[in-house]
mmCIF file of C-alpha atoms in Angstrom:
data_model
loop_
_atom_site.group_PDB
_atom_site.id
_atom_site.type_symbol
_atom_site.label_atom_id
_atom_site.label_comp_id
_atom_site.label_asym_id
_atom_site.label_seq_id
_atom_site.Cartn_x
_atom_site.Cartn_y
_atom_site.Cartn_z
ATOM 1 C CA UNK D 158 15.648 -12.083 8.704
ATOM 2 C CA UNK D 159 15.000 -13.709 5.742
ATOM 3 C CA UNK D 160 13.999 -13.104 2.556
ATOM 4 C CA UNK D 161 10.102 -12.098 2.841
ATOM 5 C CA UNK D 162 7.747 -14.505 0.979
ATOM 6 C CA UNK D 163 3.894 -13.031 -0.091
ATOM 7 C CA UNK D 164 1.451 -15.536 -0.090
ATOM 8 C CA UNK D 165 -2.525 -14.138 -0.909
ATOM 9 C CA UNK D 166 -4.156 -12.568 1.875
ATOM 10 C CA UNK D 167 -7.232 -14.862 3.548
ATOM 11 C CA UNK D 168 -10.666 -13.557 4.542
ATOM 12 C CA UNK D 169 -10.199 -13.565 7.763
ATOM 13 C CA UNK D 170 -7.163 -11.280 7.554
ATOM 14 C CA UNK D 171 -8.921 -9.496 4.494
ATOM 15 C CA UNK D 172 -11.184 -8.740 7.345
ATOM 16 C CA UNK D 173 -9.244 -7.023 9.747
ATOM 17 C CA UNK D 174 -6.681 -5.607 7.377
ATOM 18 C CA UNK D 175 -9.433 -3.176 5.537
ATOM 19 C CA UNK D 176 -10.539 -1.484 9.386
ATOM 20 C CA UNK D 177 -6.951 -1.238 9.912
ATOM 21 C CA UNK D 178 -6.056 0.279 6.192
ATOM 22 C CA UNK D 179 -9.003 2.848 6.464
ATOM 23 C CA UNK D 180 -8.365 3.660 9.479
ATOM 24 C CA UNK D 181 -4.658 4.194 8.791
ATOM 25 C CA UNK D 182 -5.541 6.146 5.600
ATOM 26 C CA UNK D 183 -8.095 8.639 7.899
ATOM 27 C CA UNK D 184 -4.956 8.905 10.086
ATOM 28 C CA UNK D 185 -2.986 9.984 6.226
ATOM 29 C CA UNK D 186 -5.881 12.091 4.994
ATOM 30 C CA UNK D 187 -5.945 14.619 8.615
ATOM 31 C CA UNK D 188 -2.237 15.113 8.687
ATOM 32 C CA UNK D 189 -3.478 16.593 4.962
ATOM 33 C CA UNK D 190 -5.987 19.090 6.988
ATOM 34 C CA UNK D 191 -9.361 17.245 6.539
ATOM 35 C CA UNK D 192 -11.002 17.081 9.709
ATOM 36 C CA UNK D 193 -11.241 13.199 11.249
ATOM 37 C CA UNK D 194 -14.614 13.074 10.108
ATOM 38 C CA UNK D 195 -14.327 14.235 6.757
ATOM 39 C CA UNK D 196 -10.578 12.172 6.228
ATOM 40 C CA UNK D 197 -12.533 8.733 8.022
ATOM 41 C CA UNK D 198 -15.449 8.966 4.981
ATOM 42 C CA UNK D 199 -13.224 9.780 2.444
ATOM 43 C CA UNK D 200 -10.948 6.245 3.351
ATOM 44 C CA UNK D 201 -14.132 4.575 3.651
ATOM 45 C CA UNK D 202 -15.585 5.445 0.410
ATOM 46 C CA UNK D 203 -12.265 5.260 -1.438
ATOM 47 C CA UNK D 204 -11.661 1.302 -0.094
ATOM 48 C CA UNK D 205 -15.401 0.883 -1.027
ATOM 49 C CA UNK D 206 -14.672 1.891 -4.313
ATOM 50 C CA UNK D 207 -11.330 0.753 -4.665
ATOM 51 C CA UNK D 208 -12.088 -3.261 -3.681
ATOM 52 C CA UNK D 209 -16.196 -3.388 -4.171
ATOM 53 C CA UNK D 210 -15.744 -6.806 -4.417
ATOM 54 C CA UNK D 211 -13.199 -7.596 -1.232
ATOM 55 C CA UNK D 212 -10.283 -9.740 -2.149
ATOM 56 C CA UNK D 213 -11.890 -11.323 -5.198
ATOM 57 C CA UNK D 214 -11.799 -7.391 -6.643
ATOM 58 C CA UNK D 215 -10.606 -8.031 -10.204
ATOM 59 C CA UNK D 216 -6.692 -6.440 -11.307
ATOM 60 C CA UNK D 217 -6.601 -6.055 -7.524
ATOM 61 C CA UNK D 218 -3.541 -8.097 -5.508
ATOM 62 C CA UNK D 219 -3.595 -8.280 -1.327
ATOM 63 C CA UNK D 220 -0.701 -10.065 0.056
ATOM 64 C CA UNK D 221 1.008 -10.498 3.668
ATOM 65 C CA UNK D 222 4.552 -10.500 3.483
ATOM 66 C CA UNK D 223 5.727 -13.718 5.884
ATOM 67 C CA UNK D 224 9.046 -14.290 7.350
ATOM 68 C CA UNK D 225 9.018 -17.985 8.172
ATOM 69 C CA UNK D 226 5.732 -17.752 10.808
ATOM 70 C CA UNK D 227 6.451 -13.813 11.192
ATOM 71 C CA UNK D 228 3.963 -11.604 9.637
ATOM 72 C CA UNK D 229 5.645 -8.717 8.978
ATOM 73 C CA UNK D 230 3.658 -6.765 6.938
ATOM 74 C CA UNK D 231 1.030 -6.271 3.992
ATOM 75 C CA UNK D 232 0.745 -4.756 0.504
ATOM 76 C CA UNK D 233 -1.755 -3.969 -2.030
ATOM 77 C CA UNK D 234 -1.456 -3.446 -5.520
ATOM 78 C CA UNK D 235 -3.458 -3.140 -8.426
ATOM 79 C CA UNK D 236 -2.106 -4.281 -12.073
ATOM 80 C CA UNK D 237 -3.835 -3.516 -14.746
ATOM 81 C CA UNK D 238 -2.924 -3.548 -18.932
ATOM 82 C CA UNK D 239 -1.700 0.033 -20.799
ATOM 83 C CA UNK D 240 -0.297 0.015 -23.863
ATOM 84 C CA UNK D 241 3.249 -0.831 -23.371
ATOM 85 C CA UNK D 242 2.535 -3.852 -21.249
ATOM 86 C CA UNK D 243 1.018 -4.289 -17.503
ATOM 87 C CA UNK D 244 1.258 -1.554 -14.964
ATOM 88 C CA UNK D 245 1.230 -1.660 -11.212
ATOM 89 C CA UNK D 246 0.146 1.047 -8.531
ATOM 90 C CA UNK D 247 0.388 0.411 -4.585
ATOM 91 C CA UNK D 248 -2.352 1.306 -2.879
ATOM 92 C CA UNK D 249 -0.855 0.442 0.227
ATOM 93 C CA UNK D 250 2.429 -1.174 1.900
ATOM 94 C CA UNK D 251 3.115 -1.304 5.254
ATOM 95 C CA UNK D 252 4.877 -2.877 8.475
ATOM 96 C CA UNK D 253 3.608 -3.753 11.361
ATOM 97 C CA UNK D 254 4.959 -1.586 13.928
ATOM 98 C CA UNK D 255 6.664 -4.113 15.998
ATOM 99 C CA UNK D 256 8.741 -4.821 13.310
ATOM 100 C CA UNK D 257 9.514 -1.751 11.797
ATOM 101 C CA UNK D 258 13.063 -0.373 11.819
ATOM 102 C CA UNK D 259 14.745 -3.816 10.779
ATOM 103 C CA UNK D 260 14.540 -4.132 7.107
ATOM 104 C CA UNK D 261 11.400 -5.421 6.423
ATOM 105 C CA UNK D 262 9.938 -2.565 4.326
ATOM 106 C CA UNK D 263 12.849 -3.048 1.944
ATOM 107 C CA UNK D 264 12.106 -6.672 2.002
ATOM 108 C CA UNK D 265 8.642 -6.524 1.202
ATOM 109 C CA UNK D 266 9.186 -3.788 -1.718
ATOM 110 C CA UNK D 267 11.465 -6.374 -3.054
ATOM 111 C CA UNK D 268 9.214 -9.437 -2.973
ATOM 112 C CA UNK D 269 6.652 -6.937 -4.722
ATOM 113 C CA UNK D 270 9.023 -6.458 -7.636
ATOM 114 C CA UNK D 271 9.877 -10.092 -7.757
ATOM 115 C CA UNK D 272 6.226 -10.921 -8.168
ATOM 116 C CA UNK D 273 5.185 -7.745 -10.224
ATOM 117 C CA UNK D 274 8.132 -9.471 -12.702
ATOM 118 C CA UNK D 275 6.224 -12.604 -12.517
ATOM 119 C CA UNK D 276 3.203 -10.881 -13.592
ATOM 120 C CA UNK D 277 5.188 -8.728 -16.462
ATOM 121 C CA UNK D 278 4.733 -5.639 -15.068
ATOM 122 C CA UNK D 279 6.578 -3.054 -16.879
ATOM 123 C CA UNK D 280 6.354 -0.069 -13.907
ATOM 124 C CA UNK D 281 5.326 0.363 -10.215
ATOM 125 C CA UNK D 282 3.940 3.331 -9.182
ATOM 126 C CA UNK D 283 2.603 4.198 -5.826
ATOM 127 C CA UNK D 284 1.640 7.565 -3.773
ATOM 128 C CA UNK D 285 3.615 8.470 -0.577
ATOM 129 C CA UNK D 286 1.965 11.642 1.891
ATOM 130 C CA UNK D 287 4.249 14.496 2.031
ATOM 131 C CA UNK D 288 4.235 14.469 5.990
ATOM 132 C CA UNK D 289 6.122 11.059 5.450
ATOM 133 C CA UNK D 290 9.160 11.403 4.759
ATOM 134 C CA UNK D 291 11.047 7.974 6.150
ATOM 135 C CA UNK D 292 8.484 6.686 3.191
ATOM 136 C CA UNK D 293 9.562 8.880 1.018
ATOM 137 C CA UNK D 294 13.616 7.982 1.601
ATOM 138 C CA UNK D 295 12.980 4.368 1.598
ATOM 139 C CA UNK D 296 10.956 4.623 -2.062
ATOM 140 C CA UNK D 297 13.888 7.041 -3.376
ATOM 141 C CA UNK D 298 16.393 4.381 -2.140
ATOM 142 C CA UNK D 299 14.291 1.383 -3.935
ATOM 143 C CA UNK D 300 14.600 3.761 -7.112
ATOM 144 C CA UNK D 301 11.380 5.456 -7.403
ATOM 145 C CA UNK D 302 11.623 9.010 -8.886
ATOM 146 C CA UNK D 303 8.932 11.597 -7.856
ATOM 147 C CA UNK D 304 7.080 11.848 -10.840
ATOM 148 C CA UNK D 305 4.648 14.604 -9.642
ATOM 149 C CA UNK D 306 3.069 16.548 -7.302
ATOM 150 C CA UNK D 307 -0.090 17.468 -5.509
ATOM 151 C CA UNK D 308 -0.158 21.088 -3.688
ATOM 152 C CA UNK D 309 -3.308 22.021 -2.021
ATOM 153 C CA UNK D 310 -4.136 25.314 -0.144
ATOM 154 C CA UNK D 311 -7.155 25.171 2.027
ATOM 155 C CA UNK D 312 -9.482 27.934 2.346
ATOM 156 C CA UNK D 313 -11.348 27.139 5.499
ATOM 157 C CA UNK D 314 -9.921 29.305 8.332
#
């Protein structure tokens, strides 16, 4: 394995990749107690809001991470201007499962900083589910800090 390149995400993957990121963010949203139903409209109206306008979203950044002809995996990011320079926030990073296990997350959180450093972004910051916690060592080990968190009780029996 090599170092992972990004290049832009096409249409046609744009395509597939938002059933696949809604449907893996319904998956997210029940292992937080919504029903299926309930977590499926919620990632539906949340990419629909999120990217109204597809790829061409403005501030918004879809990439596949390639090694050589290998897709390996995919991240989106928003950047957008504050104060003390440009900021960025993942909306979603993943690898495909076949190819999980071998380094490739690290990889592709690396080629994000590379190019959020191209950009001038001063900060990443992204969201991780508590019920993942091989997410949640792999950010720690890229040095994220947990910043906050979100509790929820639910008061449906």
């Amino acid at each position: 394995m090599g170092a992972l390149r990004l290049e832009p995400m096409t249409h046609e993957q744009f395509r597939s990749y938002r059933e696949e990121t809604i449907r893996s963010y319904a998956a997210d949203l029940a292992g937080t107690g919504l029903t299926p139903e309930d977590a499926l409209t919620q990632a539906e109206q949340s990419t629909a809001t999120l990217l109204p306008d597809g790829l061409a979203t403005p501030g918004h950044h879809l990439w596949t991470g390639w090694d050589g002809d290998l897709e390996a995996g995919v991240l989106w990011m928003r950047v957008r201007p504050e104060a003390d320079g440009p900021h960025a926030f993942i909306f979603d990073f993943f690898i495909h499962e076949a190819v999980r296990r071998k380094g490739y997350g690290r990889e592709l959180m690396r080629a994000a900083e590379t190019r959020c450093r191209e950009l001038g972004v001063v900060s990443i910051g992204l969201h991780v589910f508590a019920h993942n916690p091989g997410a949640h060592a792999l950010y720690e080990q890229m040095g994220f800090r947990t910043t906050s968190y979100n509790m929820a009780k639910s008061l449906v029996p």
